[in-house]
Amino acid sequence: MTAIYLIGLREGLEITLVVSILVAFLVKSDRRHLLKFVWAGVAAAALLSIGVAAVLQAGTTYLSGPRQELLDAIASLVAVVFVTFMIFWMRRMARQMAKELRGKLEDAIQVGSFAVAAMAFLAVAREGLETSILFFAAAQGADTMQPLIGITLGLATSIVLGYLLYASAIRINLTKFFTWTGALLVLVAAGIFKYGVHDLQEANVLPGLNNHAFDVSGALPPTSWYAELLRGMFNFTPQPSVLETIAWVAYGVPVLVLFLLPLLRKPGAPAPVPAAQPAGTKPANA
């Protein structure tokens, strides 16, 4: 539930920021009559996202055996691609997002009301579909209501934060927020990638299901709360296969380093520019 709460909070705040930017632009430019088209686009995107999540869940209900494992694996791998693209895109575009959205909305207004609704739909649908696929991938194997509770609490928290930001009641350093939640999501995505490899092994697409890399079940009993926390957050299992372990490390380590690299770089003082020598003269130390 913790990992899914983080997904709901992170993705939900992105959606809330997108909607608040669009709404604030229309309000400040005295175009409140277009708000209903923005909300129509947002509602349509929300319905699409819920529908995709329902279809994915229905697929696992009607499929069984290797086919179900293969569907779960594909969903996991797609989710990893989405979350990787999303965290790097947000790190690069966070400061320009408001300007870009206002420009697109202004262009849509010139076209007509339907274009306004379509622009809002596309802006929210991208984040909503990411949320649906991430939720499905992270919730695989759960047989309780905890994943649904986690995503609901995460989205609810993001809506409250988004409203307070819109009302200027609170101030959040969004750059730091998206940086550190992005780093945590890299670890979550590494766990999802590991889970996808495990599903491919269970579907007999990859070998080595019973070839374990290590076994720490004695130190981390599967039924203990801390083992459950590690499994739920990072998909850590006490007895992973060799391929699962390689997948986690091969994705998690380089992606986390690349994501945090701008923070690790410390700006140094610029190198001094040597003074120009008059033509035909030698340097002083010559």
XYZ file of C-alpha atoms in Angstrom:
286
model
C 0.000 0.000 0.000
C 2.914 2.376 0.684
C 4.325 2.094 -2.834
C 0.886 2.538 -4.395
C 0.204 5.533 -2.134
C 3.418 7.092 -3.461
C 2.310 6.415 -7.036
C -1.092 8.000 -6.367
C 0.469 10.999 -4.634
C 3.107 11.632 -7.297
C 0.911 11.050 -10.347
C -2.101 12.692 -8.722
C -0.165 15.857 -7.946
C 1.004 16.053 -11.554
C -2.616 15.776 -12.719
C -3.761 18.316 -10.141
C -1.058 20.774 -11.194
C -2.046 20.406 -14.845
C -5.708 21.067 -14.050
C -4.935 23.993 -11.715
C -2.724 25.647 -14.356
C -5.497 25.393 -16.951
C -8.167 26.637 -14.540
C -6.026 29.511 -13.239
C -5.238 30.641 -16.787
C -8.913 30.792 -17.747
C -9.889 32.544 -14.510
C -7.131 35.149 -14.725
C -7.824 35.819 -18.414
C -11.564 36.271 -17.686
C -12.647 33.228 -19.709
C -14.598 31.419 -17.035
C -17.204 30.348 -19.599
C -14.623 27.852 -20.945
C -14.106 26.147 -17.588
C -16.894 23.654 -18.262
C -15.048 22.406 -21.347
C -11.854 21.946 -19.349
C -13.738 19.977 -16.697
C -15.419 17.910 -19.428
C -12.013 16.974 -20.832
C -10.707 16.142 -17.353
C -13.754 13.951 -16.620
C -13.365 12.094 -19.926
C -9.668 11.465 -19.194
C -10.526 10.169 -15.715
C -13.133 7.775 -17.138
C -10.645 6.519 -19.730
C -8.007 5.894 -17.051
C -10.470 4.025 -14.822
C -11.631 2.014 -17.833
C -8.077 0.973 -18.729
C -7.449 -0.150 -15.145
C -10.722 -2.133 -15.196
C -9.848 -3.803 -18.512
C -6.414 -4.813 -17.237
C -7.929 -6.221 -14.069
C -10.570 -8.081 -16.086
C -7.824 -9.576 -18.223
C -6.178 -11.158 -15.195
C -9.583 -12.429 -14.016
C -10.430 -14.291 -17.217
C -6.930 -15.495 -18.010
C -5.070 -18.159 -16.099
C -1.768 -19.963 -16.148
C 1.018 -18.813 -18.487
C -1.261 -16.395 -20.340
C -2.075 -14.497 -17.164
C 1.597 -14.412 -16.182
C 2.482 -13.112 -19.645
C -0.125 -10.330 -19.404
C 1.183 -9.372 -15.964
C 4.745 -9.319 -17.300
C 3.824 -7.108 -20.264
C 1.972 -4.691 -17.967
C 4.975 -4.550 -15.640
C 7.422 -3.824 -18.457
C 5.151 -1.141 -19.948
C 4.791 0.431 -16.497
C 8.586 0.548 -16.111
C 8.928 2.302 -19.475
C 6.226 4.811 -18.513
C 7.635 5.631 -15.088
C 11.187 5.988 -16.452
C 10.081 8.390 -19.163
C 7.845 10.278 -16.747
C 10.413 10.967 -14.033
C 13.062 12.174 -16.486
C 10.524 14.243 -18.446
C 9.222 15.892 -15.290
C 12.735 16.671 -14.081
C 13.455 18.429 -17.370
C 10.096 20.119 -17.991
C 8.822 20.976 -14.486
C 9.837 24.632 -14.733
C 8.423 25.025 -18.244
C 5.210 23.042 -17.738
C 3.015 26.022 -16.866
C 4.233 28.070 -19.837
C 3.781 25.148 -22.227
C 0.259 24.357 -20.989
C -0.836 28.002 -21.185
C 0.480 28.235 -24.737
C -1.358 25.080 -25.819
C -4.561 26.235 -24.142
C -4.350 29.642 -25.832
C -3.972 27.912 -29.201
C -6.940 25.655 -28.421
C -9.107 28.653 -27.491
C -8.478 30.133 -30.917
C -9.790 26.924 -32.515
C -12.934 26.539 -30.425
C -14.573 25.030 -27.358
C -14.144 21.439 -28.518
C -10.400 22.005 -28.894
C -10.275 23.298 -25.305
C -11.923 20.103 -24.036
C -9.647 17.963 -26.235
C -6.532 19.779 -24.990
C -7.531 19.245 -21.344
C -8.373 15.614 -22.101
C -4.974 14.922 -23.689
C -3.062 16.738 -20.938
C -4.740 14.708 -18.189
C -5.137 11.401 -20.053
C -1.381 10.927 -20.381
C -0.900 11.137 -16.624
C -4.070 9.153 -15.944
C -3.054 6.248 -18.172
C 0.370 6.174 -16.531
C -1.342 6.007 -13.146
C -3.620 3.152 -14.254
C -0.797 1.023 -15.628
C 1.499 1.736 -12.674
C -1.295 0.900 -10.246
C -2.050 -2.370 -12.019
C 1.630 -3.364 -12.144
C 2.285 -2.459 -8.504
C -0.878 -4.153 -7.217
C -0.259 -7.529 -8.866
C -0.542 -10.431 -6.495
C -2.508 -8.496 -3.865
C -5.667 -10.176 -2.626
C -6.854 -7.419 -0.271
C -8.250 -3.894 -0.605
C -4.954 -2.309 0.422
C -3.863 -1.325 -3.134
C -7.207 0.405 -3.729
C -6.962 2.146 -0.354
C -3.399 3.213 -1.137
C -4.198 4.728 -4.543
C -7.310 6.430 -3.153
C -5.400 7.994 -0.258
C -2.580 9.064 -2.581
C -4.941 10.727 -5.061
C -6.941 12.346 -2.250
C -3.763 13.768 -0.705
C -2.634 15.113 -4.073
C -6.003 16.815 -4.636
C -5.821 18.512 -1.225
C -2.231 19.650 -1.856
C -3.117 20.843 -5.347
C -6.057 22.870 -4.082
C -3.982 24.430 -1.320
C -1.272 25.312 -3.833
C -3.882 26.814 -6.144
C -5.300 28.831 -3.253
C -1.727 29.814 -2.212
C -2.408 28.449 1.265
C 0.828 26.460 1.255
C 4.123 26.542 -0.598
C 5.941 23.388 -1.673
C 9.317 23.218 -3.371
C 8.018 21.214 -6.327
C 11.505 20.694 -7.734
C 12.613 18.894 -4.564
C 9.284 17.085 -4.268
C 9.473 15.629 -7.776
C 13.191 14.882 -7.392
C 12.923 12.789 -4.225
C 9.634 11.128 -5.111
C 11.169 10.398 -8.511
C 14.137 8.709 -6.838
C 11.781 6.562 -4.772
C 9.784 5.707 -7.899
C 12.980 4.498 -9.580
C 13.316 1.922 -6.791
C 9.620 1.058 -7.095
C 10.054 0.655 -10.866
C 13.073 -1.586 -10.294
C 10.839 -3.806 -8.187
C 8.146 -3.805 -10.876
C 10.784 -4.720 -13.487
C 11.954 -7.578 -11.239
C 8.338 -8.722 -10.893
C 7.954 -8.633 -14.689
C 10.996 -10.867 -15.122
C 9.556 -13.235 -12.510
C 6.276 -13.400 -14.459
C 8.167 -14.108 -17.679
C 9.882 -16.980 -15.895
C 6.548 -18.317 -14.633
C 5.181 -18.027 -18.186
C 8.143 -20.148 -19.375
C 9.412 -17.321 -21.574
C 12.613 -16.986 -19.525
C 14.458 -19.832 -17.760
C 15.868 -20.076 -14.255
C 12.776 -19.720 -12.072
C 14.210 -22.064 -9.454
C 17.806 -20.884 -9.829
C 17.982 -18.659 -6.748
C 20.560 -15.916 -6.284
C 20.392 -16.060 -2.481
C 18.078 -17.048 0.355
C 17.649 -14.742 3.350
C 14.253 -16.086 4.414
C 15.778 -17.003 7.768
C 16.662 -13.360 8.500
C 13.587 -11.981 6.716
C 10.624 -14.296 7.348
C 8.102 -13.737 4.524
C 5.291 -13.215 7.051
C 7.130 -10.521 9.070
C 5.984 -6.895 8.800
C 9.384 -5.638 7.659
C 9.598 -8.275 4.921
C 6.098 -7.270 3.804
C 7.145 -3.602 3.806
C 10.192 -4.319 1.633
C 8.143 -6.487 -0.690
C 5.346 -3.968 -1.013
C 7.643 -0.982 -1.519
C 10.499 -2.385 -3.602
C 9.267 -5.917 -4.436
C 12.133 -7.380 -2.424
C 11.740 -11.111 -1.881
C 13.927 -13.245 0.434
C 14.551 -15.873 -2.264
C 14.785 -14.220 -5.727
C 16.036 -15.923 -8.839
C 19.321 -14.939 -10.440
C 17.572 -13.237 -13.365
C 15.287 -11.285 -11.021
C 18.279 -10.019 -9.066
C 20.176 -9.073 -12.227
C 17.092 -7.256 -13.539
C 16.665 -5.227 -10.327
C 20.316 -4.190 -10.213
C 20.651 -3.628 -13.976
C 17.712 -1.223 -13.969
C 17.772 0.333 -10.503
C 21.454 1.276 -10.151
C 22.148 3.013 -13.498
C 18.747 4.730 -13.707
C 19.000 6.036 -10.142
C 22.520 7.342 -10.785
C 21.464 9.038 -14.024
C 18.422 10.569 -12.339
C 20.390 11.929 -9.388
C 23.452 12.919 -11.419
C 22.498 16.627 -11.616
C 22.349 16.696 -7.800
C 25.709 14.958 -7.479
C 27.434 17.466 -9.712
C 28.712 20.450 -7.769
C 29.152 23.579 -9.853
C 32.812 24.579 -9.732
C 34.350 27.949 -10.281
C 34.915 28.757 -13.959
C 38.475 28.340 -15.158
C 40.315 31.671 -15.545
C 40.675 32.897 -19.085
C 44.351 33.579 -19.939
C 45.176 37.103 -21.006
C 45.800 37.540 -24.676
C 49.473 37.881 -25.637
C 50.502 40.596 -28.087
C 51.519 39.254 -31.437
C 55.187 38.379 -31.689
C 55.795 38.213 -27.900
C 56.711 35.209 -25.789
C 55.043 34.145 -22.553
C 56.683 35.442 -19.405
C 57.907 31.995 -18.362
C 59.408 31.199 -21.761
